[in-house]
PDB file of C-alpha atoms in Angstrom:
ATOM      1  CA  UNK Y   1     101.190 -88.645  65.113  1.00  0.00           C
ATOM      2  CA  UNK Y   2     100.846 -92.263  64.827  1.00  0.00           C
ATOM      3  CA  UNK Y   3      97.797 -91.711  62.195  1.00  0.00           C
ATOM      4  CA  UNK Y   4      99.617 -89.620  60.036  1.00  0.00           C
ATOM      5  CA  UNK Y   5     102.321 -92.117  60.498  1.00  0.00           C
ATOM      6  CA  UNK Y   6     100.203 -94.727  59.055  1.00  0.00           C
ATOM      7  CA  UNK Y   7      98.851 -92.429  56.777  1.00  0.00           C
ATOM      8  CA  UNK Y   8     102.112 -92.010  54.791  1.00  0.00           C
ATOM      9  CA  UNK Y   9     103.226 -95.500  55.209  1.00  0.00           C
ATOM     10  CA  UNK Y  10      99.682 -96.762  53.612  1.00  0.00           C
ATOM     11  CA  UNK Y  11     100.041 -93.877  50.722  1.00  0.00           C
ATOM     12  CA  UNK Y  12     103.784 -94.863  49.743  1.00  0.00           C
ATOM     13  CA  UNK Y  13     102.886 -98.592  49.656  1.00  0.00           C
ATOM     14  CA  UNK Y  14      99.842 -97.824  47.637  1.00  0.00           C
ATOM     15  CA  UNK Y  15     102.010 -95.353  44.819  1.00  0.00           C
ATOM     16  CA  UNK Y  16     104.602 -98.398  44.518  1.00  0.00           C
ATOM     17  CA  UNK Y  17     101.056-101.469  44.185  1.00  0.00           C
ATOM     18  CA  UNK Y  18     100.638 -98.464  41.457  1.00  0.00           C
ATOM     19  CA  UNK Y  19     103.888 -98.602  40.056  1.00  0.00           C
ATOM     20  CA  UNK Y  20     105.036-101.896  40.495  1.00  0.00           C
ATOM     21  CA  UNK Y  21     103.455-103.260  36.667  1.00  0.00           C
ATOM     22  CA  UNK Y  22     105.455-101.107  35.053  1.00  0.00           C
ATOM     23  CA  UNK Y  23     108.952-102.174  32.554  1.00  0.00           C
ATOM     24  CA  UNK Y  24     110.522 -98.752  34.054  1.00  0.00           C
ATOM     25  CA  UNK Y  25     113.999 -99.718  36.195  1.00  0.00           C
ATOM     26  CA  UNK Y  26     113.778 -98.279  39.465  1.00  0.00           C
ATOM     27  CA  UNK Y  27     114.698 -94.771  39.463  1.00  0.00           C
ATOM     28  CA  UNK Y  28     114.526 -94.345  35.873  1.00  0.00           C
ATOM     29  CA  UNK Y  29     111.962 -92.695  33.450  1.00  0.00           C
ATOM     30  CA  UNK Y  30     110.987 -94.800  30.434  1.00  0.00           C
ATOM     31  CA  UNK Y  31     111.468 -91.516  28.283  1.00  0.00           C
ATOM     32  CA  UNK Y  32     115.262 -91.863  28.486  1.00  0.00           C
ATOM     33  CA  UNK Y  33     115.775 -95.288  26.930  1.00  0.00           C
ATOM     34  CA  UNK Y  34     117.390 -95.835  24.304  1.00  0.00           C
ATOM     35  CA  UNK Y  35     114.498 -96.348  21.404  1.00  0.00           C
ATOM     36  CA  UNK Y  36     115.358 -99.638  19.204  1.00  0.00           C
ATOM     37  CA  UNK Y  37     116.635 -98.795  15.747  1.00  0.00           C
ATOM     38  CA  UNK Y  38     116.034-101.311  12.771  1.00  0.00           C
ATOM     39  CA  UNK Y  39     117.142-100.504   9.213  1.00  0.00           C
ATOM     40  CA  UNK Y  40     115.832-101.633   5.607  1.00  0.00           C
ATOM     41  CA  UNK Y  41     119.689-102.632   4.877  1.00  0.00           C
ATOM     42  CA  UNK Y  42     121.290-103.161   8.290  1.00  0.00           C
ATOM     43  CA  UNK Y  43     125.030-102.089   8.252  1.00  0.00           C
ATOM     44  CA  UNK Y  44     125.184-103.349   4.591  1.00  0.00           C
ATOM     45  CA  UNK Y  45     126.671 -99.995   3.684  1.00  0.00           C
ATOM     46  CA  UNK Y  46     127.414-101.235   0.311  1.00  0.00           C
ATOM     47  CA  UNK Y  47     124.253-100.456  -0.538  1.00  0.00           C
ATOM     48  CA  UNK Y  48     124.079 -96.765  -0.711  1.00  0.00           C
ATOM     49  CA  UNK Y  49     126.829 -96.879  -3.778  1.00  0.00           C
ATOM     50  CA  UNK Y  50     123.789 -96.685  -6.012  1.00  0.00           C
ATOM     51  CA  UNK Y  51     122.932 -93.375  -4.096  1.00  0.00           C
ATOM     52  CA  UNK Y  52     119.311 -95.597  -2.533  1.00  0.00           C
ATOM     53  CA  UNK Y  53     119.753 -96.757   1.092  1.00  0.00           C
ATOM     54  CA  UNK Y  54     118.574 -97.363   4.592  1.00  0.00           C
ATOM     55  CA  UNK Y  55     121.270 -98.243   7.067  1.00  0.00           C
ATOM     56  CA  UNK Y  56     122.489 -97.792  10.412  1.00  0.00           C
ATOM     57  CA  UNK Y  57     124.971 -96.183  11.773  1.00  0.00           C
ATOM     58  CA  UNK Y  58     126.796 -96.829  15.111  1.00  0.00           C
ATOM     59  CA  UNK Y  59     129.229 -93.707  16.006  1.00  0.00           C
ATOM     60  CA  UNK Y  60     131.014 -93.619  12.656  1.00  0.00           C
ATOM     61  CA  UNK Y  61     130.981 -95.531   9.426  1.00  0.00           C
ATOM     62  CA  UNK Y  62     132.686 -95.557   5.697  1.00  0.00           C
ATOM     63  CA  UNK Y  63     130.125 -95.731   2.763  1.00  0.00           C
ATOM     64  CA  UNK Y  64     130.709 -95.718  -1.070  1.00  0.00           C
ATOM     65  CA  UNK Y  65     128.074 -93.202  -2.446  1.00  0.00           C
ATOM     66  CA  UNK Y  66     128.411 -92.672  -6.170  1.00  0.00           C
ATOM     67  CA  UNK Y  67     131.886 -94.218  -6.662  1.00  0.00           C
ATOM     68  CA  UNK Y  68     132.527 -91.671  -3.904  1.00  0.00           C
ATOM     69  CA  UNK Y  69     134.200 -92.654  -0.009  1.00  0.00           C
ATOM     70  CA  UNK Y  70     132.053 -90.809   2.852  1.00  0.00           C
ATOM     71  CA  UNK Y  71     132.706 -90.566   6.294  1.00  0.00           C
ATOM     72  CA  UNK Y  72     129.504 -90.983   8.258  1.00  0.00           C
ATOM     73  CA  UNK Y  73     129.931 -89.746  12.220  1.00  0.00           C
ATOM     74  CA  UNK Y  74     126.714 -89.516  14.687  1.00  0.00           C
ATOM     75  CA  UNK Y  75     127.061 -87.695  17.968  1.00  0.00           C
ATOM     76  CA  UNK Y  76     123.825 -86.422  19.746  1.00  0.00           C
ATOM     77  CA  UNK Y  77     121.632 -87.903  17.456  1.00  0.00           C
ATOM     78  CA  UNK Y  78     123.211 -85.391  14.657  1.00  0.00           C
ATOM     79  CA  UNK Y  79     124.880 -87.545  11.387  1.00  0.00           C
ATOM     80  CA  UNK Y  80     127.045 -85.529   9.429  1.00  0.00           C
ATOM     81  CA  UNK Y  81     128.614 -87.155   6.286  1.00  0.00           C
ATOM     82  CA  UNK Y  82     131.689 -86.025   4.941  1.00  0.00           C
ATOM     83  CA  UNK Y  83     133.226 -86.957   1.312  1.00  0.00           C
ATOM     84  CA  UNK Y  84     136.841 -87.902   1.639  1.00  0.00           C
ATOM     85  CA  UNK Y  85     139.243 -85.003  -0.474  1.00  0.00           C
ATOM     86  CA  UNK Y  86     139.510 -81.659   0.047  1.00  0.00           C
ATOM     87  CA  UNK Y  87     136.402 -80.758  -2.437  1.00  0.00           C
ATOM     88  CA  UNK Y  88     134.499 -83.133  -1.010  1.00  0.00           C
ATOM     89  CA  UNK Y  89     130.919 -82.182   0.168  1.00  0.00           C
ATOM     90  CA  UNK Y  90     129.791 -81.974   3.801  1.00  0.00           C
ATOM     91  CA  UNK Y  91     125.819 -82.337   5.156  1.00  0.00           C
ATOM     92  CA  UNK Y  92     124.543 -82.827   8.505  1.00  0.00           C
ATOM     93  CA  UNK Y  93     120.807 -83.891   9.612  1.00  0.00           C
ATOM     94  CA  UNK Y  94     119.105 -84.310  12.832  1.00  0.00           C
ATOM     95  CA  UNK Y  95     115.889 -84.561  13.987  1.00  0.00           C
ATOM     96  CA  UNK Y  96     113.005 -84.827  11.572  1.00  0.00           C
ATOM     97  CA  UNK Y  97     115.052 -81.931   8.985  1.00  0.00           C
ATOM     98  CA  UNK Y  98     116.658 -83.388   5.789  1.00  0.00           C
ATOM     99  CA  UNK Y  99     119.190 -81.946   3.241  1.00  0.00           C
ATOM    100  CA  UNK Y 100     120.529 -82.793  -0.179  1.00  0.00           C
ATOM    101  CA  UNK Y 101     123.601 -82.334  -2.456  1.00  0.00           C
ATOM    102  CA  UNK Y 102     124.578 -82.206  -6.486  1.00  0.00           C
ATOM    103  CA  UNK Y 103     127.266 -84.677  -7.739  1.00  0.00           C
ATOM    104  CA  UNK Y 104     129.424 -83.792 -10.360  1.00  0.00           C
ATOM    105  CA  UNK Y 105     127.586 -86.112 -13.084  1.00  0.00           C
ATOM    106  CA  UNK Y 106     124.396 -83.904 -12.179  1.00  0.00           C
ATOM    107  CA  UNK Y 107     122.798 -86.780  -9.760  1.00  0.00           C
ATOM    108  CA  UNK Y 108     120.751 -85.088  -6.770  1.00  0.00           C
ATOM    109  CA  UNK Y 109     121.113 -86.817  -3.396  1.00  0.00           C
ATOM    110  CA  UNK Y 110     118.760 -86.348  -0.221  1.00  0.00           C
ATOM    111  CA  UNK Y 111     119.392 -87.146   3.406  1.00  0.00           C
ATOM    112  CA  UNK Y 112     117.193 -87.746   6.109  1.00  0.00           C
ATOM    113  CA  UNK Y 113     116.710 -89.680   9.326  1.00  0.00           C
ATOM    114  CA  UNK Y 114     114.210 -92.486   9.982  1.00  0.00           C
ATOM    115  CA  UNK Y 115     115.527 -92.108  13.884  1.00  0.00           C
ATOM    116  CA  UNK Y 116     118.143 -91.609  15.580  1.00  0.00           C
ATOM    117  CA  UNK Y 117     119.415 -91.664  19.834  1.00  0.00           C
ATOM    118  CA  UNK Y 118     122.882 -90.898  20.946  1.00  0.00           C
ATOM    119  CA  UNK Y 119     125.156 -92.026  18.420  1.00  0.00           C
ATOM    120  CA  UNK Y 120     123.425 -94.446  16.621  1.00  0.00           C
ATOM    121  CA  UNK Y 121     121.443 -93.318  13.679  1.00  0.00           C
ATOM    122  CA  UNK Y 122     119.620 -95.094  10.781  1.00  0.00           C
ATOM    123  CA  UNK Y 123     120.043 -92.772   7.448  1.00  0.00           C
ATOM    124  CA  UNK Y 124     117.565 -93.289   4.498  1.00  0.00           C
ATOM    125  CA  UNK Y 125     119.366 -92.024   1.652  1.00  0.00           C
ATOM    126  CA  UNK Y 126     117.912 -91.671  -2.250  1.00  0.00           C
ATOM    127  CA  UNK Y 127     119.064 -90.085  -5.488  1.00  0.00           C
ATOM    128  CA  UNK Y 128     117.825 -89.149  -8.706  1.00  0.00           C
ATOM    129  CA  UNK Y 129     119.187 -87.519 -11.986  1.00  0.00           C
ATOM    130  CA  UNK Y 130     118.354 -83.697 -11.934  1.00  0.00           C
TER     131      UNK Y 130
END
């Protein structure tokens, strides 16, 4: 009894020598922090009027995109931007997907996600005449 005793005491000791190097908080997992987020443009939103940006997002921000006010929300790591009126346009992205709309003048605008973790995001958006 007092072997196995021992036994478990050296093996537990031994598992947390093992362990002890690591950046992990105690009774965490290293795959559920929060990854860091950097964008080209930071939360210069003013950037993406020309329809060309890379900025982050922190639960909700307004950009100008085209001379047109968006609503930018991220929940989940899912951004969904809305235009502001009621025939406004209304995309979503997550993940590694991507999506696009037409503007009126006949510009073409994509969407996609350089990463994203909760609700912060960082959104690379570009445009081009179609």
């Amino acid at each position: 009894m007092i072997k196995r005793g021992l036994l478990g005491l050296t093996l537990v000791l031994a598992l947390r020598a093992c362990s002890s190097g690591t950046d992990t908080p105690a009774g965490g997992d290293s795959s559920s922090e929060t990854p860091s987020l950097t964008a080209a443009d930071g939360k210069n939103y003013a950037a993406c009027d020309d329809g060309n940006c890379e900025v982050l997002i922190e639960k909700s921000a307004t950009l100008t995109i085209g001379g047109k006010q968006v609503d930018a929300t991220v929940a989940d790591g899912y951004v969904q931007l809305a235009e502001r009126g009621a025939d406004g346009f209304k995309v979503g992205v997550s993940g590694s997907g991507g999506t696009g709309w037409g503007g009126s003048d006949g510009t073409t605008y994509s969407l996609s996600l350089k990463g994203a973790a909760g609700t912060t995001a960082v959104i690379v958006l570009s445009s081009g005449k179609g």
